[in-house]
Coordinates of C-alpha atoms and ligand atoms in Angstrom, one line a residue:
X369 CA -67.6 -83.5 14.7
X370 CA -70.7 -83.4 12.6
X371 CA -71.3 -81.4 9.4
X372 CA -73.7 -79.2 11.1
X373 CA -71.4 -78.2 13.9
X374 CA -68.5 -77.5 11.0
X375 CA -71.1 -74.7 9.0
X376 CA -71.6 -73.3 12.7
X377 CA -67.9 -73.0 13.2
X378 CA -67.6 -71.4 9.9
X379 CA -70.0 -69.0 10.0
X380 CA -69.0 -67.8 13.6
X381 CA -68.2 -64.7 14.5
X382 CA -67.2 -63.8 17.9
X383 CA -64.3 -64.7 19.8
X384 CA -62.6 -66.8 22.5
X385 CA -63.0 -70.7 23.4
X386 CA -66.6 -71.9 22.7
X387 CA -68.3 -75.4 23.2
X388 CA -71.3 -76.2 20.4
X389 CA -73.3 -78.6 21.1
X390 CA -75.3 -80.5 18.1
X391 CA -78.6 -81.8 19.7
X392 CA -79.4 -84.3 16.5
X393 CA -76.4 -86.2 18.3
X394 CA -78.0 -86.3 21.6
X395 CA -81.3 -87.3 20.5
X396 CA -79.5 -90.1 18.4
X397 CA -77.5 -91.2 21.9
X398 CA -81.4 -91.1 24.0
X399 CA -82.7 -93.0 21.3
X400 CA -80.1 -95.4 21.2
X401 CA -79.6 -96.4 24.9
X402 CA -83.8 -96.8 25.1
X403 CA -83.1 -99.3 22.1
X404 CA -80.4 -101.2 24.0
X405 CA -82.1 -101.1 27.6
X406 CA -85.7 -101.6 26.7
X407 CA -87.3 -102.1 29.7
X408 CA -85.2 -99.7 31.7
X409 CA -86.1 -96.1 32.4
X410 CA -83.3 -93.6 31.5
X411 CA -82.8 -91.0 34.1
X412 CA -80.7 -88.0 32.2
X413 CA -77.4 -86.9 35.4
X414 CA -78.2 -83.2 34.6
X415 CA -74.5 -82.0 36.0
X416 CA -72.9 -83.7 32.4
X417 CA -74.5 -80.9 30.9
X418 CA -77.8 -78.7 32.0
X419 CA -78.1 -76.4 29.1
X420 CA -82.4 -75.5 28.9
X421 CA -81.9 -76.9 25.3
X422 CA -80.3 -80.6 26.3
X423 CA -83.0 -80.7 29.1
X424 CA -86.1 -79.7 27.1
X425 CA -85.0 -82.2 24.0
X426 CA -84.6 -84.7 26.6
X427 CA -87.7 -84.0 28.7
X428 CA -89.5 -84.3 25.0
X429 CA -88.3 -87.3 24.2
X430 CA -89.5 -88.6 27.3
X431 CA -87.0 -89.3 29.2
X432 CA -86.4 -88.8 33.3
X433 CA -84.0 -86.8 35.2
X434 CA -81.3 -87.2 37.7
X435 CA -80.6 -84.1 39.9
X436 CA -78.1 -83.0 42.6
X437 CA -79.9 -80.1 44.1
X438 CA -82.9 -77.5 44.1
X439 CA -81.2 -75.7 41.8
X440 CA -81.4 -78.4 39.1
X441 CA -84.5 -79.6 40.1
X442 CA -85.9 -76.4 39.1
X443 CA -84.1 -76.1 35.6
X444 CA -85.6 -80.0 35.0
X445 CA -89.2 -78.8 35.7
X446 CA -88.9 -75.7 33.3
X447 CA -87.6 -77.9 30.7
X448 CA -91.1 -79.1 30.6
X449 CA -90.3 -82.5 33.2
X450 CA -93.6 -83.2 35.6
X451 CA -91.8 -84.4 39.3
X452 CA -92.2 -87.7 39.0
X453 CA -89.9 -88.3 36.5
X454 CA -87.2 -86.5 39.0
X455 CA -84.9 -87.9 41.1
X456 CA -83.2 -86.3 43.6
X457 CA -80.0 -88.6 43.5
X458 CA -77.4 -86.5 45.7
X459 CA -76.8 -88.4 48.7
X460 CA -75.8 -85.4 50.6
X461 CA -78.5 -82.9 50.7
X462 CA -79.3 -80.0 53.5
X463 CA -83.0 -81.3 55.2
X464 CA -83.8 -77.2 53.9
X465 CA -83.5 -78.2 50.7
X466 CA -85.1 -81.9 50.9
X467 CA -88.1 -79.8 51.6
X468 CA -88.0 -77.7 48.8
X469 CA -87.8 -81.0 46.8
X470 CA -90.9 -82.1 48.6
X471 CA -92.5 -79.1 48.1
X472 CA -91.9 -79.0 43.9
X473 CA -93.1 -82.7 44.3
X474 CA -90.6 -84.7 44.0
X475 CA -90.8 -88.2 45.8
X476 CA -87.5 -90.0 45.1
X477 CA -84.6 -89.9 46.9
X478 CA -81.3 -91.3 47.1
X479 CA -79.7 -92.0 50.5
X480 CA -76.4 -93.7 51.8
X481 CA -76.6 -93.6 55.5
X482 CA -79.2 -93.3 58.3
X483 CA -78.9 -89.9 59.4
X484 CA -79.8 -89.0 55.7
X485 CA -83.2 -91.0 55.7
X486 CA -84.0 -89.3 59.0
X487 CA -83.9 -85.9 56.8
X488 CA -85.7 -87.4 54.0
X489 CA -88.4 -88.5 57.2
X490 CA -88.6 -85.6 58.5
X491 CA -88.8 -83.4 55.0
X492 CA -90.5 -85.7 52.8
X493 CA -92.2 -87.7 54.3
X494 CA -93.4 -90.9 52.5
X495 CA -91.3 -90.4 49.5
X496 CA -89.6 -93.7 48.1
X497 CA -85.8 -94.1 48.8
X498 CA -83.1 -95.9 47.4
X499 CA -79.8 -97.3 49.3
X500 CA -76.3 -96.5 47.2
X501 CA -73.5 -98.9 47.4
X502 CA -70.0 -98.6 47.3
X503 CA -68.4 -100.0 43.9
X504 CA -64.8 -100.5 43.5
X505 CA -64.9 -98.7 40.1
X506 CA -62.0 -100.8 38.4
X507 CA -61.6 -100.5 34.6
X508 CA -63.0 -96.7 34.9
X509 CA -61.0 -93.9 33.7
X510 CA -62.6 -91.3 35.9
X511 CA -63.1 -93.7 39.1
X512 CA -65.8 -92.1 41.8
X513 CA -63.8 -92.9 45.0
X514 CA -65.3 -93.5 48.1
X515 CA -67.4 -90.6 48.4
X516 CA -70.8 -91.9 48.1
X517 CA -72.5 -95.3 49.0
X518 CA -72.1 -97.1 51.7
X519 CA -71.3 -101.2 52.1
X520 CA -73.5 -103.3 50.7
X521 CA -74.5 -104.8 54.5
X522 CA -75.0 -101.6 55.8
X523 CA -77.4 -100.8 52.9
X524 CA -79.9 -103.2 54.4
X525 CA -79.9 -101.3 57.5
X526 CA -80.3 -98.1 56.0
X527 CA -83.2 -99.5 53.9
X528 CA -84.7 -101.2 57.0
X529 CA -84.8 -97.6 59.1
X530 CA -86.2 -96.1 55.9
X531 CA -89.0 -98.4 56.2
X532 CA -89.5 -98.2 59.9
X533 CA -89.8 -94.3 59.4
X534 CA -92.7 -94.5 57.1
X535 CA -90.8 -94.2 54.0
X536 CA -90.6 -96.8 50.9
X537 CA -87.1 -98.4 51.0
X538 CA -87.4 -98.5 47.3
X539 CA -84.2 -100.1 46.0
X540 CA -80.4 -100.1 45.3
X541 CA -77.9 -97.9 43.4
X542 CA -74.9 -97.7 42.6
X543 CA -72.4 -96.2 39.6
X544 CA -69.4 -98.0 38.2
X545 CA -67.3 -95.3 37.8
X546 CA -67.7 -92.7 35.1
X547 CA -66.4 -93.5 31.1
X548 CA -66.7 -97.6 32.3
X549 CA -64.8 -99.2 29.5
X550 CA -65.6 -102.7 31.3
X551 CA -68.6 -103.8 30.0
X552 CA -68.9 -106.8 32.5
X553 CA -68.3 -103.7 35.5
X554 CA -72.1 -103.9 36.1
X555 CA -72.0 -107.8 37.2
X556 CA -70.1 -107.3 40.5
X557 CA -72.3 -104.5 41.7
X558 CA -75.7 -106.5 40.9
X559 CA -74.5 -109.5 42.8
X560 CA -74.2 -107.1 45.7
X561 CA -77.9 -105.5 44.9
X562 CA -79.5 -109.1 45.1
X563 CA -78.3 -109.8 47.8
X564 CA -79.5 -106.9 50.0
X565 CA -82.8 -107.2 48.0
X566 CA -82.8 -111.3 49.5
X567 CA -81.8 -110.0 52.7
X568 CA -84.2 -107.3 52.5
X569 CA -86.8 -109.5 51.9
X570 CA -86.1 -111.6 54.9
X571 CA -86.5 -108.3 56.9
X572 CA -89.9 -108.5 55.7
X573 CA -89.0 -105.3 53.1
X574 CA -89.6 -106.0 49.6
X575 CA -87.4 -103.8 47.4
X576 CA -88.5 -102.8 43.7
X577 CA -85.6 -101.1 42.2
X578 CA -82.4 -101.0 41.1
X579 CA -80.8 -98.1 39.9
X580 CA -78.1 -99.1 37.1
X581 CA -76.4 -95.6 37.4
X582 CA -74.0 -93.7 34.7
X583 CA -70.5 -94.9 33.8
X584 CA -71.4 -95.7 30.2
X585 CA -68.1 -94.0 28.1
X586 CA -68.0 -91.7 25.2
X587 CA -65.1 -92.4 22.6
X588 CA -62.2 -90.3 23.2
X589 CA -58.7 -90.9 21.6
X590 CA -59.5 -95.3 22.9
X591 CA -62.2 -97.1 21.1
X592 CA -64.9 -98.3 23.5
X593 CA -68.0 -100.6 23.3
X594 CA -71.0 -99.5 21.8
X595 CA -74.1 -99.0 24.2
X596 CA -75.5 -102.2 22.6
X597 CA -72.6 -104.3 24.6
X598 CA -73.1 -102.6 27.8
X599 CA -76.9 -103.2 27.3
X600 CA -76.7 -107.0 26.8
X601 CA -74.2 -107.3 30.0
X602 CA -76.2 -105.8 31.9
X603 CA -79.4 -107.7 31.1
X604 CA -77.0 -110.9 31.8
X605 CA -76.6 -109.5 34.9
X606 CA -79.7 -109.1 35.8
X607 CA -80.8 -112.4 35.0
X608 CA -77.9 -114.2 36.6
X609 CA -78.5 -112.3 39.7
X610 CA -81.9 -112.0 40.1
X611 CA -83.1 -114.8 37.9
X612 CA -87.0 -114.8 36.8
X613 CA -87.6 -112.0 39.4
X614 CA -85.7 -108.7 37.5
X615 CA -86.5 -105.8 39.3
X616 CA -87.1 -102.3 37.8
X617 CA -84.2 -100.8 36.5
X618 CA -83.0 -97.4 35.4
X619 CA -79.9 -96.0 34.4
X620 CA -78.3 -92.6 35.0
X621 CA -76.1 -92.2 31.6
X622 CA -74.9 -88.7 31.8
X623 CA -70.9 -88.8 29.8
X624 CA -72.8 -91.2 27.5
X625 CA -75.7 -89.0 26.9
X626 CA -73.5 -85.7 25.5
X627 CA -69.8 -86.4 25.5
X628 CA -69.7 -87.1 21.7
X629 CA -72.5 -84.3 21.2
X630 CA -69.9 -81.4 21.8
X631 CA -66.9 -79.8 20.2
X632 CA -64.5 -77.1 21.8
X633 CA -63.2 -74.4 19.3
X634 CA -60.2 -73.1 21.0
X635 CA -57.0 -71.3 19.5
X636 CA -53.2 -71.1 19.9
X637 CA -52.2 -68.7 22.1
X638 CA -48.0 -69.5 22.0
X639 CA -45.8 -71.9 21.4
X640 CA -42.8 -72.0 22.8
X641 CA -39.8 -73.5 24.4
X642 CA -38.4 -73.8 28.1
X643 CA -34.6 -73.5 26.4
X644 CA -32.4 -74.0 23.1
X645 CA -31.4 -77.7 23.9
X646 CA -35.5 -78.9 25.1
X647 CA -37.3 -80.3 22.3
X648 CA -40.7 -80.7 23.8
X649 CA -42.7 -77.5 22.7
X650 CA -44.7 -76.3 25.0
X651 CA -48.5 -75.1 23.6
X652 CA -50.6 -73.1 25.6
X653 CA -54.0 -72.7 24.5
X654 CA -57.0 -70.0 24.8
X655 CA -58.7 -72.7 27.1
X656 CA -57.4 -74.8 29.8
X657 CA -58.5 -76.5 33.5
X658 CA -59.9 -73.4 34.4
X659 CA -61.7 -72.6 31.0
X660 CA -63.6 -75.9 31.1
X661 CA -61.5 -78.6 30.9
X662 CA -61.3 -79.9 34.7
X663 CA -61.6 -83.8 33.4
X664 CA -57.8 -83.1 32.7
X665 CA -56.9 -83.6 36.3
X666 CA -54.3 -86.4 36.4
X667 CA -54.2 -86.7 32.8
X668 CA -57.5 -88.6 33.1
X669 CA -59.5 -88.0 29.9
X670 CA -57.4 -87.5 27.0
X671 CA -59.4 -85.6 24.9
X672 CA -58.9 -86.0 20.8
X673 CA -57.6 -82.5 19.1
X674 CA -58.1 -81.7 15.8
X675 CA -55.6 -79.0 14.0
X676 CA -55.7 -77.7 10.6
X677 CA -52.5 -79.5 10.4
X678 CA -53.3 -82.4 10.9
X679 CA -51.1 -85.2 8.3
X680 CA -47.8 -82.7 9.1
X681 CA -45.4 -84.4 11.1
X682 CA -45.8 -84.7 15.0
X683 CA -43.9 -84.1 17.8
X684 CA -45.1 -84.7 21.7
X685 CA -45.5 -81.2 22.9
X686 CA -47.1 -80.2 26.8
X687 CA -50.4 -78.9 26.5
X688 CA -51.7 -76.0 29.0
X689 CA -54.2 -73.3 29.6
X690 CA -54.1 -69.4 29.1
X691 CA -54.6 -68.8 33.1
X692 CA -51.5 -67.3 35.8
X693 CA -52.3 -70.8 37.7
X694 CA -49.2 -73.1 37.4
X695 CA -51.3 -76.6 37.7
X696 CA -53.7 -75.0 34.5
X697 CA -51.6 -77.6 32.5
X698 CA -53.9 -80.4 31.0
X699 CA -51.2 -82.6 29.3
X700 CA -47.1 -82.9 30.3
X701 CA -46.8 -86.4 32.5
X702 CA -47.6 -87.9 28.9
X703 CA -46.7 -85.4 26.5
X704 CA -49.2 -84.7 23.0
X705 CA -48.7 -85.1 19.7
X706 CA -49.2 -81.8 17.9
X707 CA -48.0 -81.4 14.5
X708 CA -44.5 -79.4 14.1
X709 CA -45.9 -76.9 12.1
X710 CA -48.6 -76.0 14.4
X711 CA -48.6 -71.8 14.8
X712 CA -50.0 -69.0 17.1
X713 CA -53.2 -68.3 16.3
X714 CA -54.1 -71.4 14.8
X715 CA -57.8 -73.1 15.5
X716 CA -57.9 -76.5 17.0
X717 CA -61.1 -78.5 17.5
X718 CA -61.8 -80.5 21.0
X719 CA -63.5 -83.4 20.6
X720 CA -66.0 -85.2 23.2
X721 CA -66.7 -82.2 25.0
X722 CA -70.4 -81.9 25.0
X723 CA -70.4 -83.6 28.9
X724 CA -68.6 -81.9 32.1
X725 CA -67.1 -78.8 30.6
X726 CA -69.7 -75.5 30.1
X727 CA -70.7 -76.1 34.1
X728 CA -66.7 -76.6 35.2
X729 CA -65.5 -73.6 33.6
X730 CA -65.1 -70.8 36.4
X731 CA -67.0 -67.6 35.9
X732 CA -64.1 -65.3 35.7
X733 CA -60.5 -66.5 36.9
X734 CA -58.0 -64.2 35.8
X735 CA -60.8 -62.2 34.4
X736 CA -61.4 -65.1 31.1
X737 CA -65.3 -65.2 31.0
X738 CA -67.2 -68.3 31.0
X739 CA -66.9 -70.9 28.8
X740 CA -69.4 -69.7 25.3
X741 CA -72.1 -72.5 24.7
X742 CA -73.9 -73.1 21.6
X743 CA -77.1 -75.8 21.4
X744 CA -77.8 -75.8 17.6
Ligands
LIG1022 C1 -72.5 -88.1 37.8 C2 -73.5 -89.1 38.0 C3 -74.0 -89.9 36.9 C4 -73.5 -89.7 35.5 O1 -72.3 -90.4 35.4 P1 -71.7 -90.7 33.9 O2 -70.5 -91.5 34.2 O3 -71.4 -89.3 33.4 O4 -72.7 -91.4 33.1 C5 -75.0 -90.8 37.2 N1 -75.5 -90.9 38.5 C6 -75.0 -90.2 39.5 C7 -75.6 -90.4 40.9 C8 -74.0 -89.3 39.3 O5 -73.6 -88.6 40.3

């Protein structure tokens, strides 16, 4: 919560659930992982949060942009971002729209299987790609599953047909799992990106990248390490692994990039209680899974929440949305502390909210509009 977003608050009118965004915060976080990852190129994950005001500080500043389709491509390159500092970093694209890539100019792609480097062939041809690995994403509190990547063997083939089809088999990626606590997460997955690059190079294919991905945290209600830690583990890394030969890196830092930028305003719809005897209150909100807050699934991010109560005494309570939907709860496996005195109509604050929430809210269910955004 910065003093600039609090005089915003203040002097805001309208109503419902709104997210503000201070962009002095987000310029301090660019700033600061350049400063801990010198020689590494940052590549903004534009789905954490693609307001035209996050991309066109960013795209000022200088730094590059991860995308996940056309859509976002084209948002990048109005923010003022020339095509090479673009990635295309979805490894599951339609060939239509690898072509529409090509054609706005951009010429790196990420891939995770063979059939997708045939489409990148085909659509863009001589662009540079990079292979994505599978990580086990231990220590993350919002793990990536198996979705993406493939294992770290069949990477080398993957790389090899890229290279046999006229593309550059430009490097490795991989992501350690979104809000990373585990600092040392980034060793395991390098060991595995040296040794495709060895392999690689015994095919005759010398790779040039590696791509570091996101996964670095914001602070939510658990202290985590400061972006200096996760930049000195990961040059460790990258020595230990790939000794006087370090390849090009870049990392992806999306959560990291805006979590701690952003603040919800929502308000006490009702409090309430299933029956006489229950203690646990139950505390529905203006804003819930389907207002913004998807992260909640499982209970994973545990946002901080700010009352003008705050210092009464507490009492866990379950925590849910304003929507008919009965799985728009956010907190009730482990119940939150509100304070007792906490009322109807009362405004709580969100904290860490800046990254995944504007874009996950839904555009009308049950008829509550869009989540409001404010970039100040
Ligand atoms: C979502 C995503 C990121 C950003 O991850 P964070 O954990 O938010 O930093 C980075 N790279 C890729 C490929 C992604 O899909």
């Amino acid at each position: 919560m910065t003093e600039r977003i609090r005089q915003f608050l203040r002097d805001r009118r309208d109503d419902g659930p709104c997210l503000v965004v201070d962009l002095d915060v987000v310029r301090d976080n660019y700033l600061t992982f350049a400063k801990a990852l010198p020689d590494t190129r940052v590549f903004y994950a534009v789905k954490a949060n693609p307001a035209p005001e996050v991309l066109k500080l960013l795209a000022a500043l200088g730094s590059c942009f991860d995308t996940a389709s056309v859509a976002e491509i084209e948002m990048v390159l109005a923010a003022g971002a020339t095509p090479d500092r673009i990635s295309f970093g979805n490894t599951i694209k339609k060939e239509r729209d690898v072509a529409r890539a090509h054609a706005l100019g951009i010429s790196l792609y990420a891939v995770d299987c063979k059939a997708e480097v045939e489409k990148i062939a085909r659509a863009a041809p001589g662009s540079r790609v990079f292979c994505r690995i599978l990580c086990d994403c231990a220590g993350a509190e919002w793990p990536l599953s198996r979705k993406f990547g493939c294992e770290p063997t069949m990477a080398v083939d993957v790389l090899e047909h890229a290279h046999r089809l006229g593309l550059v088999a430009y490097g490795v990626s991989f992501h350690v799992g979104s809000q990373q606590r585990d600092v040392t997460s980034w060793d395991r997955a390098l060991a595995a990106a040296s040794a495709i690059f060895r392999e690689c190079g015994e095919r005759g294919i010398g790779l040039t990248m590696v791509n570091l991905g996101g996964g670095f945290p914001t602070r939510y209600l658990k202290k985590v390490p400061a972006v200096k830690a996760y930049g000195s583990a990961i040059f460790q890394g990258l020595r230990k692994h790939f000794g006087n030969a370090i390849p090009e890196t870049i990392i992806e830092p999306g959560r990291g990039m805006v979590g701690n930028a952003g603040v919800i305003e929502a308000e006490v719809v009702l409090v309430s209680k299933k029956s006489d005897k229950e203690t646990v209150r139950w505390v529905y909100l203006d804003i819930g899974k389907f207002g913004g807050l998807a992260e909640t699934i499982d209970e994973s991010i545990r946002y901080p929440i700010r009352t003008p109560r705050d210092g009464d005494k507490v009492a866990p309570c379950v925590l849910a949305g304003p929507t008919c939907d009965s799985v728009d709860v956010l907190y009730e496996k482990e119940p939150y502390l509100l304070p007792v005195s906490l009322e109807i109509g009362d405004r709580v604050l969100i904290e860490g909210t800046g990254a995944y929430t504007s874009t996950y809210s839904t555009v009308a269910f049950n008829g509550f509009p869009p989540l409001k955004t404010y970039h100040i």
